[in-house]
Amino acid sequence: MAEGFTAAVELRELSRRCGNVAANAGINLRVEPGTIHGVIGENGAGKSTAMKILYGVMQPDSGDIFIDGKKCVWTSPTDAIAMGVGMVHQHFMLAGPYSALDNILLGAEPRRWGMIDRKRARARLEALASQYGLPVDWDRPIEELPVGIQQRIEILKLLYREARILILDEPTAVLTPQETNDLFCNLKKLRSEGKTILLITHKLREVMAFTDRVTVFRAGKVTGEVQTAQTTPQELASLMVGRKVVLNINVSPASPRPEPAIEIAGLSLAGEGAGSRHSLSNVSLRVNRGEIVGIAGVEGNGQSELLQAMLHPRDARCRTSGTVQFLNEDVTAWEALKIRDLGVAVIPQDRQHEGLLLERPVSESFLLGLQRNPAFSRWGLLNSGNWQAAATRAMKEYDVRPGDLTMPAGRLSGGNQQKLIVAREFQRQPRVLIAAQPTRGVDVGAIEFIHERIVRARDEGAGVLLVSFELDEILALSDRILVMYEGRIVAEFNRGGVSERELGLKMAGS
Amino acid sequence: MMMQIFASTLRVSTPLIFAALGGMFSERAGVVNIALEGIMLIGAFGAAVGTLVTHSPWLGAGCGIGAGVMLAAIYGLFVIRLRANQIVAGMAINMLAMGLTPFLCKTLYDVTGSTPAVPISERFQSAPLYLSWGLVLVCWFWMKYTPAGLWVSFAGEHPEALDAAGVRVNRVRWAAVLLSGVLAGMGGASLSIFLSSSFSRNMTAGRGFIALAALIFGKWKPVPTAIACLLFGFTEAVQIRLQGVILWGTEPIPVQFIQILPYIVTVLVLAGFVGHSRAPKALGEPFRRG
């Protein structure tokens, strides 16, 4: 690599064990000042550990950190921030009920007579905000601000502390495409003002579009460091996974059968309070068996409400009018359990809240929803032998690692959590599959796997409804695409019948 | 009659206000404090003994505060340092105080029921009442305008954010719990050497819990909490006033029924009005970095 500069950040032979695992085994990383440097790798590859060490929340077992060529040893984030290194966490470090201003100045309060000098802080922040083009309403409580603005506040927090090196951990995981764009515009602006940015992500697309250099992690080691302009997504993906990865799986054309899997007619959900906009208005759609219908849209345009209304149609909080049919049965008055017993598999939008028992062993998450299956229970007692055997088999078939059934589900990586859910849901031999954000926060290898499974389910005759905020995913998998905007379906396209640009415009409501 | 009830309301609210302010610091910093009851009780005992020994209510109150802080420190050791369950540990502290005070009473004065009476000239006349309201304002100002107040708020709302901002969360929590010992101890002192003339067995009679209810009712904010304390104080004043009064017929209402009044109001307030009160997010969760 080029040696003609003093690295803004340099990690030299950094090692750290976490329990029995070498989370980092001799990491070397050099970041050129004034660049956006991508750090990619699968979940559990050690990039988070390295970053935790870099901003002081963890200490290395061996190895050194150099900032601007000076060796640094620190024991807390305070030391790191004093040297100009700051981190924007994936889960924001912001307290909802308090104002943006208080959240930013926390721990670095300017004082006057022992009191917080909010006036001075505000003046400084306003100067920073206009310098970097990051306007914020300082007095509103954080919880009333959109996620994109909250992230902006996190960045301002670092600028306020005069950080020169900004680490961003999966910054786009929670953003809409529009907010993502804004973020990257802002990051480019920061770069042009001389800041150095480390971008941790596993979205290859972002790495390709916005970084100057990339370092790839795999299994606690650095497997490559390349100039972004001289690499391809395919090369990066195989560096990450350690084998060749099919980025866009070839989906054979569907052969839909005439039987309907899902039929929804006139589904509506009134908004809360009189006069407010409907969360769902008059949504009708049909998914045949043997096809994948994708719902594209920016997050928050009624997708979650649609899913809830389909699975809990009798609950007045989920549906105010309209009918839901699965497999020619009108289920509008049914309970979720009965609906699922028809052969409806669901990959929920939020796997940690809706899909898994995080604190309980993997085997129990595997049983969720299957507990009444005669194979696993009789006379109200669980048949432990059958259940454990089926779980073991499924863990193997769906490659959930590690295959330890007694481990708490929350300790699995995101990709493996998702594979566990897929394994469970596919136990039902689904005739209908509802997949919401099936690959959110999941690494490349697991994405490939889950996509394959979804397509296979289709080919075996399931009707699949796919809800995703990732355009790539929608375009790759869907046989038909519906666009949701403000609680209604505003457009429909066939596979190959729409460009990404056109779809984006429809999603934005034009 | 109204004036009497009003004056009495202010007086009987005083221990509640001290205790509730104490609870506020602890809970805003993220530490549930049902130990308030026990801390008040030991504070009441300490203050009575201290005054009997030193013949000064101020020194006596100091003893009560000291006793409260010690008990709070034991509580802090369990819930902050050892990360024990806060409800269980708090209950244990309450039982400890409930058993320890009669035992010490027996050891010192050879009776378990109560300490000897403190002469009226050595008791507080009205100082705790003024002090409590002064403190309400100080606490309000302190929470709103000082860095330490902001730290306390974040320790209870988002401790990871406070830690990332370079402030030691558990230090803030320790300070808050010890401060709640000071204030609840003072609350106990104002029971034994301000409202009555001696310490008697289990004299707090649930006031620590009522203070907690006031704290919830007051949305963990100093001024609304103090006003909620007044509401509970009012029911107590009415209750005292109604004892032995013949409302109808020829017999007074049995005193036991009248004494239920403050507790019924507590239950009603908590059940009916508090649905929308939002607790600090990290309340009850021990903090550990990483």
CSV table of N, CA and C in Angstrom, one decimal, chain A residues 40-42 202-204 216-218 223 232-250 399 401 419 439 442-452:
chain,number,residue,atom,x,y,z
A,40,ILE,N,-15.5,-3.6,6.0
A,40,ILE,CA,-16.6,-4.5,5.8
A,40,ILE,C,-16.2,-5.9,6.3
A,41,GLY,N,-17.2,-6.7,6.5
A,41,GLY,CA,-17.0,-8.1,6.9
A,41,GLY,C,-18.4,-8.6,7.4
A,42,GLU,N,-18.5,-9.9,7.5
A,42,GLU,CA,-19.7,-10.5,8.0
A,42,GLU,C,-19.9,-10.2,9.5
A,202,HIS,N,-22.1,-3.7,6.0
A,202,HIS,CA,-21.9,-4.9,5.1
A,202,HIS,C,-22.7,-4.7,3.9
A,203,LYS,N,-23.1,-3.4,3.6
A,203,LYS,CA,-23.7,-3.2,2.3
A,203,LYS,C,-22.7,-2.9,1.2
A,204,LEU,N,-22.5,-3.8,0.4
A,204,LEU,CA,-21.4,-3.6,-0.6
A,204,LEU,C,-21.7,-2.4,-1.5
A,216,VAL,N,-11.2,-5.4,4.4
A,216,VAL,CA,-12.2,-6.5,4.5
A,216,VAL,C,-11.8,-7.4,5.7
A,217,PHE,N,-12.7,-7.7,6.6
A,217,PHE,CA,-12.5,-8.6,7.7
A,217,PHE,C,-13.1,-9.9,7.5
A,218,ARG,N,-12.4,-10.9,7.9
A,218,ARG,CA,-13.1,-12.2,8.0
A,218,ARG,C,-12.4,-13.0,9.1
A,223,THR,N,-8.6,-9.7,5.5
A,223,THR,CA,-8.3,-10.5,4.4
A,223,THR,C,-8.0,-9.7,3.1
A,232,THR,N,-14.3,-4.8,-7.3
A,232,THR,CA,-15.7,-5.0,-7.7
A,232,THR,C,-16.4,-5.6,-6.5
A,233,PRO,N,-17.8,-5.5,-6.5
A,233,PRO,CA,-18.5,-6.0,-5.4
A,233,PRO,C,-18.3,-7.5,-5.3
A,234,GLN,N,-18.1,-8.2,-6.4
A,234,GLN,CA,-17.9,-9.7,-6.4
A,234,GLN,C,-16.6,-10.0,-5.6
A,235,GLU,N,-15.6,-9.2,-5.9
A,235,GLU,CA,-14.3,-9.5,-5.3
A,235,GLU,C,-14.4,-9.2,-3.8
A,236,LEU,N,-15.1,-8.1,-3.4
A,236,LEU,CA,-15.2,-7.8,-2.0
A,236,LEU,C,-16.0,-8.9,-1.3
A,237,ALA,N,-17.1,-9.4,-1.9
A,237,ALA,CA,-17.9,-10.4,-1.3
A,237,ALA,C,-17.2,-11.7,-1.1
A,238,SER,N,-16.3,-12.1,-2.1
A,238,SER,CA,-15.6,-13.3,-1.8
A,238,SER,C,-14.5,-13.1,-0.8
A,239,LEU,N,-14.0,-11.9,-0.7
A,239,LEU,CA,-13.0,-11.7,0.4
A,239,LEU,C,-13.7,-11.8,1.8
A,240,MET,N,-15.0,-11.3,1.8
A,240,MET,CA,-15.7,-11.4,3.1
A,240,MET,C,-16.1,-12.8,3.5
A,241,VAL,N,-16.5,-13.5,2.5
A,241,VAL,CA,-17.1,-14.8,2.9
A,241,VAL,C,-16.0,-15.9,2.7
A,242,GLY,N,-15.0,-15.7,1.9
A,242,GLY,CA,-14.0,-16.7,1.8
A,242,GLY,C,-14.3,-17.7,0.7
A,243,ARG,N,-15.3,-17.5,0.0
A,243,ARG,CA,-15.6,-18.3,-1.2
A,243,ARG,C,-16.3,-17.4,-2.2
A,244,LYS,N,-16.6,-18.0,-3.4
A,244,LYS,CA,-17.3,-17.2,-4.3
A,244,LYS,C,-18.8,-17.1,-3.9
A,245,VAL,N,-19.3,-15.9,-4.0
A,245,VAL,CA,-20.7,-15.7,-3.6
A,245,VAL,C,-21.5,-15.2,-4.8
A,246,VAL,N,-22.7,-15.7,-4.9
A,246,VAL,CA,-23.5,-15.2,-6.0
A,246,VAL,C,-24.3,-14.0,-5.5
A,247,LEU,N,-24.0,-12.8,-6.0
A,247,LEU,CA,-24.6,-11.6,-5.4
A,247,LEU,C,-26.0,-11.5,-5.8
A,248,ASN,N,-26.3,-11.7,-7.1
A,248,ASN,CA,-27.7,-11.6,-7.5
A,248,ASN,C,-28.0,-13.0,-8.1
A,249,ILE,N,-28.8,-13.8,-7.3
A,249,ILE,CA,-29.1,-15.1,-7.7
A,249,ILE,C,-30.0,-15.0,-8.9
A,250,ASN,N,-29.8,-16.0,-9.8
A,250,ASN,CA,-30.6,-16.1,-11.0
A,250,ASN,C,-31.9,-16.7,-10.6
A,399,ASP,N,-28.1,-24.6,8.3
A,399,ASP,CA,-26.8,-24.1,8.5
A,399,ASP,C,-26.8,-23.0,9.6
A,401,ARG,N,-25.3,-21.6,12.7
A,401,ARG,CA,-24.1,-21.8,13.4
A,401,ARG,C,-24.0,-20.9,14.7
A,419,LYS,N,-31.6,-17.2,10.0
A,419,LYS,CA,-31.7,-18.6,9.5
A,419,LYS,C,-32.4,-19.5,10.4
A,439,THR,N,-33.8,-10.1,5.0
A,439,THR,CA,-32.3,-10.1,5.1
A,439,THR,C,-31.8,-8.8,5.7
A,442,VAL,N,-28.3,-8.7,7.8
A,442,VAL,CA,-27.8,-10.0,7.6
A,442,VAL,C,-26.6,-10.0,6.7
A,443,ASP,N,-25.6,-10.8,6.9
A,443,ASP,CA,-24.4,-10.7,6.1
A,443,ASP,C,-24.6,-11.4,4.7
A,444,VAL,N,-23.6,-11.1,3.8
A,444,VAL,CA,-23.8,-11.5,2.4
A,444,VAL,C,-24.1,-13.0,2.3
A,445,GLY,N,-23.3,-13.9,3.0
A,445,GLY,CA,-23.5,-15.3,2.8
A,445,GLY,C,-24.9,-15.7,3.2
A,446,ALA,N,-25.4,-15.2,4.3
A,446,ALA,CA,-26.8,-15.5,4.7
A,446,ALA,C,-27.8,-15.0,3.8
A,447,ILE,N,-27.6,-13.8,3.2
A,447,ILE,CA,-28.5,-13.3,2.3
A,447,ILE,C,-28.7,-14.2,1.1
A,448,GLU,N,-27.6,-14.7,0.6
A,448,GLU,CA,-27.7,-15.6,-0.5
A,448,GLU,C,-28.5,-16.8,-0.2
A,449,PHE,N,-28.2,-17.4,1.0
A,449,PHE,CA,-28.9,-18.6,1.5
A,449,PHE,C,-30.4,-18.3,1.6
A,450,ILE,N,-30.8,-17.2,2.3
A,450,ILE,CA,-32.2,-17.0,2.5
A,450,ILE,C,-32.9,-16.7,1.2
A,451,HIS,N,-32.3,-16.0,0.3
A,451,HIS,CA,-32.9,-15.8,-1.0
A,451,HIS,C,-33.2,-17.1,-1.7
A,452,GLU,N,-32.2,-17.9,-1.7
A,452,GLU,CA,-32.4,-19.3,-2.3
A,452,GLU,C,-33.6,-20.0,-1.8
